[in-house]
Amino acid sequence: MAELIDGKVLSAQIRSEVRTEVENRIKSGKRAPFLTVVLIGEDPASASYVKGKAAASAEVGIGSDTLTFDASISEKEVLDVISRLNADQKVDGILVQLPLPAHIDERKVINAIDPAKDVDCFHPQSVGNLVIGIDGFQPATPAGIVEMLQRSQIPTAGKHCVIIGRSNIVGKPLANLMLKKGIDSTVTVCHSRTPNLPEIARQADILVAAIGRANFVTADMVKKGAVVIDVGINRVEDATRERGYRLVGDVDFEAVSKIASFITPVPGGVGPMTIAVLLQNTLKASNKQD
Ligand code: NAD
């Protein structure tokens, strides 16, 4: 039976480390790091993520505010907000909650953020730094996964890491992190056009599922003793729950946990790590601005 990698415990460790560093900053006469979140429109999921980020910031002593705008705000107005935040010396990190309404070009908005304040690590300069291995902000979900592996003492050097999914927020940045010197995995990225995906998945020492399909990874796709990281968050109907659904990952947890050596649960796995890395990034941003 696989050992569970508990994202709640590991994320609490990171948050406590960040809290100590923030306290040390303040003791040495510096101000607390400060994160500004920009939330546009009424999407309930986005509103709940933003609330979570504000609460997690407060818990570690990071100041934050959320600028909320109606979905009708123009692209120009959003760009003006970003440029004001770029110039504001008390703002260390800027996070624009995605997705944005269709009339606003997400890329233009992300590109407008000062790379020194790009705590989401979505700006092309941050992505470029990641690819060539220059130290900078970490992409939140992928870096959360690496933290999970390292804090669970799972060896990565020379291991075959197979990532299913090639998105800009998970699959691609994770591939770059796993390739980095010091992590040193051999990386394969599979996606919707990969014909022999189960065969490749079975070769993985570390298998990461970032697809967005419930129970996509079945037991026959996993090598005995593999480490399985489940990034997916999917709603499946569940009449026994008051809200009518429950959250599951991309991995058939019950069957795969009988074969894997380590596995992450959903919820309580990768999810909590993401916010912890955002806090690390905000702290890093404030240290850079000193
Ligand atoms: P995305 O939709 O941008 O990308 C999905 C990827 O899966 C694509 O690259 C696609 O090629 C691949 N894919 C889709 N169908 C496939 C198939 N049949 N076979 C092989 N590959 C297939 O998704 P994303 O933003 O990377 O998110 C993936 C999942 O991870 C979602 O469930 C999302 O909610 C979740 N997620 C969780 C966190 C977290 O913090 N836990 C963070 C980000 C995303």
Short mmCIF file of C-alpha atoms and ligand atoms in Angstrom, two decimals:
data_model
loop_
_atom_site.label_atom_id
_atom_site.label_comp_id
_atom_site.label_asym_id
_atom_site.label_seq_id
_atom_site.Cartn_x
_atom_site.Cartn_y
_atom_site.Cartn_z
CA MET A 1 0.00 0.00 0.00
CA ALA A 2 1.36 3.40 -0.98
CA GLU A 3 2.48 5.93 1.58
CA LEU A 4 0.39 9.10 1.51
CA ILE A 5 2.16 12.41 0.80
CA ASP A 6 0.18 14.80 2.95
CA GLY A 7 0.04 18.22 1.29
CA LYS A 8 -1.64 19.79 4.30
CA VAL A 9 1.23 18.84 6.62
CA LEU A 10 3.98 19.82 4.15
CA SER A 11 2.31 23.10 3.28
CA ALA A 12 1.97 23.93 7.00
CA GLN A 13 5.75 23.36 7.33
CA ILE A 14 6.46 25.82 4.50
CA ARG A 15 4.00 28.37 5.82
CA SER A 16 5.61 28.18 9.23
CA GLU A 17 9.06 28.74 7.66
CA VAL A 18 7.72 31.77 5.79
CA ARG A 19 6.15 33.10 9.00
CA THR A 20 9.51 32.87 10.80
CA GLU A 21 11.27 34.71 7.98
CA VAL A 22 8.61 37.42 7.92
CA GLU A 23 9.00 37.84 11.70
CA ASN A 24 12.78 38.11 11.29
CA ARG A 25 12.32 40.78 8.63
CA ILE A 26 10.12 42.79 10.95
CA LYS A 27 12.51 42.33 13.90
CA SER A 28 15.30 43.74 11.76
CA GLY A 29 13.23 46.87 11.12
CA LYS A 30 11.93 46.00 7.66
CA ARG A 31 8.26 46.11 6.72
CA ALA A 32 6.05 43.08 6.18
CA PRO A 33 5.85 41.76 2.60
CA PHE A 34 2.74 42.92 0.75
CA LEU A 35 0.67 41.17 -1.92
CA THR A 36 -2.01 42.83 -4.05
CA VAL A 37 -4.51 40.55 -5.77
CA VAL A 38 -6.58 41.82 -8.71
CA LEU A 39 -9.96 40.12 -9.05
CA ILE A 40 -12.15 40.90 -12.04
CA GLY A 41 -15.74 39.70 -12.40
CA GLU A 42 -17.96 37.46 -10.33
CA ASP A 43 -16.58 33.93 -10.88
CA PRO A 44 -17.29 32.15 -7.55
CA ALA A 45 -14.26 29.81 -7.87
CA SER A 46 -11.93 32.79 -8.44
CA ALA A 47 -13.47 34.66 -5.51
CA SER A 48 -12.92 31.66 -3.26
CA TYR A 49 -9.27 31.19 -4.39
CA VAL A 50 -8.60 34.87 -3.74
CA LYS A 51 -10.12 34.64 -0.26
CA GLY A 52 -7.89 31.63 0.46
CA LYS A 53 -4.79 33.53 -0.68
CA ALA A 54 -5.65 36.55 1.51
CA ALA A 55 -6.28 34.34 4.55
CA ALA A 56 -3.05 32.38 4.04
CA SER A 57 -1.08 35.62 3.67
CA ALA A 58 -2.52 37.05 6.89
CA GLU A 59 -1.69 33.85 8.75
CA VAL A 60 2.04 34.21 8.01
CA GLY A 61 2.17 37.98 8.54
CA ILE A 62 2.13 38.98 4.86
CA GLY A 63 -0.06 42.01 4.23
CA SER A 64 -2.48 41.81 1.34
CA ASP A 65 -5.35 43.56 -0.31
CA THR A 66 -7.72 42.57 -3.07
CA LEU A 67 -8.74 45.07 -5.74
CA THR A 68 -12.12 43.96 -7.05
CA PHE A 69 -13.48 45.18 -10.38
CA ASP A 70 -16.67 44.63 -12.29
CA ALA A 71 -16.40 42.31 -15.32
CA SER A 72 -17.19 45.32 -17.54
CA ILE A 73 -13.82 47.00 -16.75
CA SER A 74 -11.92 47.81 -19.94
CA GLU A 75 -8.53 46.31 -20.82
CA LYS A 76 -7.01 49.79 -20.72
CA GLU A 77 -8.29 50.34 -17.18
CA VAL A 78 -6.80 47.01 -16.05
CA LEU A 79 -3.46 47.93 -17.62
CA ASP A 80 -3.60 51.29 -15.79
CA VAL A 81 -4.20 49.46 -12.49
CA ILE A 82 -1.18 47.23 -13.15
CA SER A 83 1.01 50.16 -14.00
CA ARG A 84 -0.04 51.93 -10.76
CA LEU A 85 0.77 48.76 -8.74
CA ASN A 86 4.12 48.42 -10.52
CA ALA A 87 5.03 51.92 -9.34
CA ASP A 88 3.73 51.45 -5.78
CA GLN A 89 6.73 50.76 -3.57
CA LYS A 90 4.71 49.17 -0.79
CA VAL A 91 3.39 46.46 -3.15
CA ASP A 92 5.89 43.59 -3.41
CA GLY A 93 3.79 41.06 -5.31
CA ILE A 94 1.02 41.46 -7.90
CA LEU A 95 -1.30 38.58 -8.70
CA VAL A 96 -4.03 38.86 -11.32
CA GLN A 97 -6.55 36.09 -10.70
CA LEU A 98 -7.26 34.22 -13.93
CA PRO A 99 -9.36 33.67 -15.98
CA LEU A 100 -10.16 37.22 -17.11
CA PRO A 101 -13.34 38.24 -18.98
CA ALA A 102 -13.09 37.44 -22.70
CA HIS A 103 -12.67 41.09 -23.81
CA ILE A 104 -9.42 41.40 -21.84
CA ASP A 105 -6.25 39.91 -23.31
CA GLU A 106 -4.73 37.85 -20.46
CA ARG A 107 -1.31 37.81 -22.08
CA LYS A 108 -1.23 41.61 -22.38
CA VAL A 109 -2.12 41.97 -18.71
CA ILE A 110 0.45 39.42 -17.52
CA ASN A 111 3.12 40.99 -19.71
CA ALA A 112 2.39 44.37 -18.11
CA ILE A 113 3.31 43.16 -14.60
CA ASP A 114 6.77 44.23 -13.43
CA PRO A 115 8.74 40.92 -13.48
CA ALA A 116 10.15 41.87 -10.04
CA LYS A 117 6.57 41.61 -8.69
CA ASP A 118 5.44 38.59 -10.75
CA VAL A 119 4.72 36.23 -7.84
CA ASP A 120 2.62 33.93 -10.06
CA CYS A 121 5.70 33.38 -12.29
CA PHE A 122 3.61 33.82 -15.47
CA HIS A 123 5.54 36.73 -17.04
CA PRO A 124 7.67 35.66 -20.05
CA GLN A 125 10.79 36.87 -18.24
CA SER A 126 10.01 34.66 -15.23
CA VAL A 127 9.29 31.70 -17.52
CA GLY A 128 12.54 32.35 -19.41
CA ASN A 129 14.49 32.44 -16.14
CA LEU A 130 12.94 29.13 -15.18
CA VAL A 131 13.87 27.52 -18.50
CA ILE A 132 17.51 28.62 -18.38
CA GLY A 133 17.83 27.93 -14.65
CA ILE A 134 18.23 31.48 -13.30
CA ASP A 135 16.98 31.73 -9.72
CA GLY A 136 13.76 33.68 -9.46
CA PHE A 137 10.11 33.21 -8.67
CA GLN A 138 8.85 29.63 -8.69
CA PRO A 139 5.75 28.51 -10.60
CA ALA A 140 3.39 27.77 -7.71
CA THR A 141 1.90 24.36 -8.49
CA PRO A 142 5.02 22.80 -10.05
CA ALA A 143 7.28 24.10 -7.29
CA GLY A 144 4.77 22.77 -4.76
CA ILE A 145 5.17 19.34 -6.35
CA VAL A 146 8.97 19.51 -6.16
CA GLU A 147 8.71 20.55 -2.49
CA MET A 148 6.51 17.50 -1.88
CA LEU A 149 9.06 15.17 -3.45
CA GLN A 150 12.02 16.69 -1.66
CA ARG A 151 10.38 16.94 1.76
CA SER A 152 9.30 13.29 1.43
CA GLN A 153 12.95 12.37 0.62
CA ILE A 154 11.96 10.92 -2.73
CA PRO A 155 15.01 10.72 -5.00
CA THR A 156 14.64 12.51 -8.34
CA ALA A 157 18.13 12.33 -9.88
CA GLY A 158 18.17 10.06 -12.90
CA LYS A 159 14.56 9.06 -12.31
CA HIS A 160 12.14 8.99 -15.20
CA CYS A 161 9.44 11.59 -14.54
CA VAL A 162 6.43 11.29 -16.84
CA ILE A 163 4.12 14.29 -16.81
CA ILE A 164 0.66 13.98 -18.36
CA GLY A 165 -0.51 17.45 -19.43
CA ARG A 166 1.34 20.31 -21.14
CA SER A 167 -0.38 23.42 -19.77
CA ASN A 168 1.53 26.63 -19.15
CA ILE A 169 0.69 26.55 -15.45
CA VAL A 170 1.49 22.92 -14.63
CA GLY A 171 2.92 20.54 -17.25
CA LYS A 172 5.45 22.77 -19.04
CA PRO A 173 6.91 24.57 -16.00
CA LEU A 174 7.05 21.30 -14.06
CA ALA A 175 9.01 19.68 -16.90
CA ASN A 176 11.55 22.50 -16.63
CA LEU A 177 11.82 22.21 -12.85
CA MET A 178 12.30 18.44 -12.97
CA LEU A 179 15.08 18.90 -15.54
CA LYS A 180 16.90 21.50 -13.45
CA LYS A 181 20.37 20.81 -12.15
CA GLY A 182 19.94 19.48 -8.63
CA ILE A 183 16.65 17.76 -9.46
CA ASP A 184 18.08 15.95 -12.49
CA SER A 185 15.17 13.81 -13.63
CA THR A 186 14.77 12.47 -17.14
CA VAL A 187 11.49 14.01 -18.26
CA THR A 188 8.79 12.92 -20.69
CA VAL A 189 5.70 15.07 -21.27
CA CYS A 190 2.55 13.38 -22.62
CA HIS A 191 -0.57 15.16 -23.82
CA SER A 192 -3.84 14.68 -25.67
CA ARG A 193 -2.05 13.77 -28.93
CA THR A 194 0.27 11.15 -27.39
CA PRO A 195 -0.84 7.82 -28.90
CA ASN A 196 0.90 5.34 -26.60
CA LEU A 197 0.35 7.18 -23.34
CA PRO A 198 -0.32 4.15 -21.07
CA GLU A 199 2.90 2.51 -22.29
CA ILE A 200 4.92 5.66 -21.50
CA ALA A 201 3.18 6.18 -18.16
CA ARG A 202 4.16 2.62 -17.15
CA GLN A 203 7.83 3.58 -17.53
CA ALA A 204 7.56 6.36 -14.97
CA ASP A 205 9.38 6.30 -11.66
CA ILE A 206 7.52 9.53 -10.89
CA LEU A 207 4.16 9.92 -12.62
CA VAL A 208 2.40 13.30 -12.53
CA ALA A 209 -1.18 13.63 -13.73
CA ALA A 210 -2.26 17.18 -14.65
CA ILE A 211 -5.10 16.60 -17.06
CA GLY A 212 -8.44 17.54 -15.50
CA ARG A 213 -10.22 14.20 -16.04
CA ALA A 214 -11.48 12.13 -13.13
CA ASN A 215 -9.89 8.66 -12.84
CA PHE A 216 -7.85 9.08 -16.04
CA VAL A 217 -4.82 7.27 -14.58
CA THR A 218 -5.78 3.67 -13.92
CA ALA A 219 -3.76 0.96 -12.16
CA ASP A 220 -2.60 -0.61 -15.44
CA MET A 221 -0.80 2.66 -16.31
CA VAL A 222 1.39 2.60 -13.19
CA LYS A 223 4.63 0.71 -12.59
CA LYS A 224 4.87 -1.09 -9.24
CA GLY A 225 6.57 1.19 -6.72
CA ALA A 226 6.13 4.39 -8.76
CA VAL A 227 5.55 7.74 -7.06
CA VAL A 228 2.21 9.18 -8.21
CA ILE A 229 1.41 12.88 -7.97
CA ASP A 230 -2.19 13.83 -8.71
CA VAL A 231 -2.67 17.48 -9.70
CA GLY A 232 -6.21 17.17 -11.06
CA ILE A 233 -9.23 18.68 -9.37
CA ASN A 234 -12.48 17.31 -10.75
CA ARG A 235 -16.06 17.47 -9.52
CA VAL A 236 -17.99 14.22 -9.62
CA GLU A 237 -21.65 13.95 -8.71
CA ASP A 238 -22.24 12.59 -5.23
CA ALA A 239 -25.79 12.53 -3.90
CA THR A 240 -24.52 11.64 -0.41
CA ARG A 241 -22.88 15.07 -0.10
CA GLU A 242 -24.91 18.13 0.81
CA ARG A 243 -23.45 20.14 -2.09
CA GLY A 244 -24.20 17.29 -4.54
CA TYR A 245 -20.61 16.61 -5.61
CA ARG A 246 -17.18 15.69 -4.30
CA LEU A 247 -13.68 16.50 -5.53
CA VAL A 248 -11.46 13.83 -7.03
CA GLY A 249 -8.13 13.90 -8.84
CA ASP A 250 -7.04 12.52 -12.20
CA VAL A 251 -5.88 9.24 -10.63
CA ASP A 252 -7.99 6.22 -9.69
CA PHE A 253 -6.77 6.59 -6.12
CA GLU A 254 -8.09 3.37 -4.68
CA ALA A 255 -6.59 1.05 -7.29
CA VAL A 256 -3.36 3.00 -7.88
CA SER A 257 -2.55 3.33 -4.17
CA LYS A 258 -2.21 -0.46 -4.08
CA ILE A 259 0.63 -0.32 -6.64
CA ALA A 260 2.42 2.99 -6.03
CA SER A 261 5.07 3.56 -3.36
CA PHE A 262 3.90 7.13 -2.65
CA ILE A 263 0.71 8.90 -3.71
CA THR A 264 -0.89 12.30 -3.16
CA PRO A 265 -4.56 12.52 -2.18
CA VAL A 266 -7.16 14.88 -3.65
CA PRO A 267 -8.11 17.02 -1.85
CA GLY A 268 -5.25 17.64 0.58
CA GLY A 269 -2.36 16.87 -1.78
CA VAL A 270 -0.92 19.28 -4.35
CA GLY A 271 -3.63 21.92 -3.76
CA PRO A 272 -2.40 23.23 -0.38
CA MET A 273 1.21 23.37 -1.70
CA THR A 274 0.31 25.93 -4.36
CA ILE A 275 -0.59 28.69 -1.90
CA ALA A 276 2.48 27.92 0.22
CA VAL A 277 4.75 28.60 -2.79
CA LEU A 278 2.86 31.84 -3.52
CA LEU A 279 3.73 32.98 0.02
CA GLN A 280 7.39 32.00 -0.51
CA ASN A 281 7.38 34.05 -3.73
CA THR A 282 5.86 37.10 -2.03
CA LEU A 283 8.52 36.92 0.69
CA LYS A 284 11.20 36.61 -2.01
CA ALA A 285 9.75 39.66 -3.81
CA SER A 286 9.97 41.77 -0.66
CA ASN A 287 13.54 40.60 0.05
CA LYS A 288 14.48 41.66 -3.48
CA GLN A 289 12.95 45.11 -3.07
CA ASP A 290 14.97 45.93 0.08
P1 NAD B 1 -5.33 22.38 -18.93
O1 NAD B 1 -6.74 22.09 -19.27
O2 NAD B 1 -4.75 23.70 -19.25
O3 NAD B 1 -4.41 21.25 -19.55
C1 NAD B 1 -4.77 19.91 -19.52
C2 NAD B 1 -3.71 19.12 -20.22
O4 NAD B 1 -4.11 17.77 -20.22
C3 NAD B 1 -3.49 19.53 -21.67
O5 NAD B 1 -2.13 19.80 -21.84
C4 NAD B 1 -3.90 18.33 -22.48
O6 NAD B 1 -3.00 18.04 -23.53
C5 NAD B 1 -3.88 17.21 -21.48
N1 NAD B 1 -4.95 16.27 -21.79
C6 NAD B 1 -6.27 16.50 -21.87
N2 NAD B 1 -6.92 15.38 -22.23
C7 NAD B 1 -5.99 14.43 -22.37
C8 NAD B 1 -6.04 13.07 -22.75
N3 NAD B 1 -7.17 12.46 -23.02
N4 NAD B 1 -4.88 12.39 -22.79
C9 NAD B 1 -3.72 13.00 -22.51
N5 NAD B 1 -3.62 14.28 -22.14
C10 NAD B 1 -4.74 14.99 -22.09
O7 NAD B 1 -5.24 22.04 -17.40
P2 NAD B 1 -4.29 22.56 -16.20
O8 NAD B 1 -4.55 23.98 -15.94
O9 NAD B 1 -2.90 22.08 -16.37
O10 NAD B 1 -4.96 21.71 -15.03
C11 NAD B 1 -5.00 20.30 -15.04
C12 NAD B 1 -5.75 19.83 -13.83
O11 NAD B 1 -5.04 20.23 -12.67
C13 NAD B 1 -7.15 20.42 -13.66
O12 NAD B 1 -7.98 19.46 -13.06
C14 NAD B 1 -6.93 21.58 -12.73
O13 NAD B 1 -8.09 21.89 -11.97
C15 NAD B 1 -5.86 21.02 -11.84
N6 NAD B 1 -4.99 22.03 -11.23
C16 NAD B 1 -4.76 21.90 -9.88
C17 NAD B 1 -3.93 22.79 -9.25
C18 NAD B 1 -3.68 22.62 -7.78
O14 NAD B 1 -3.22 23.53 -7.13
N7 NAD B 1 -3.92 21.44 -7.24
C19 NAD B 1 -3.34 23.84 -9.94
C20 NAD B 1 -3.56 23.93 -11.30
C21 NAD B 1 -4.38 23.00 -11.95
#
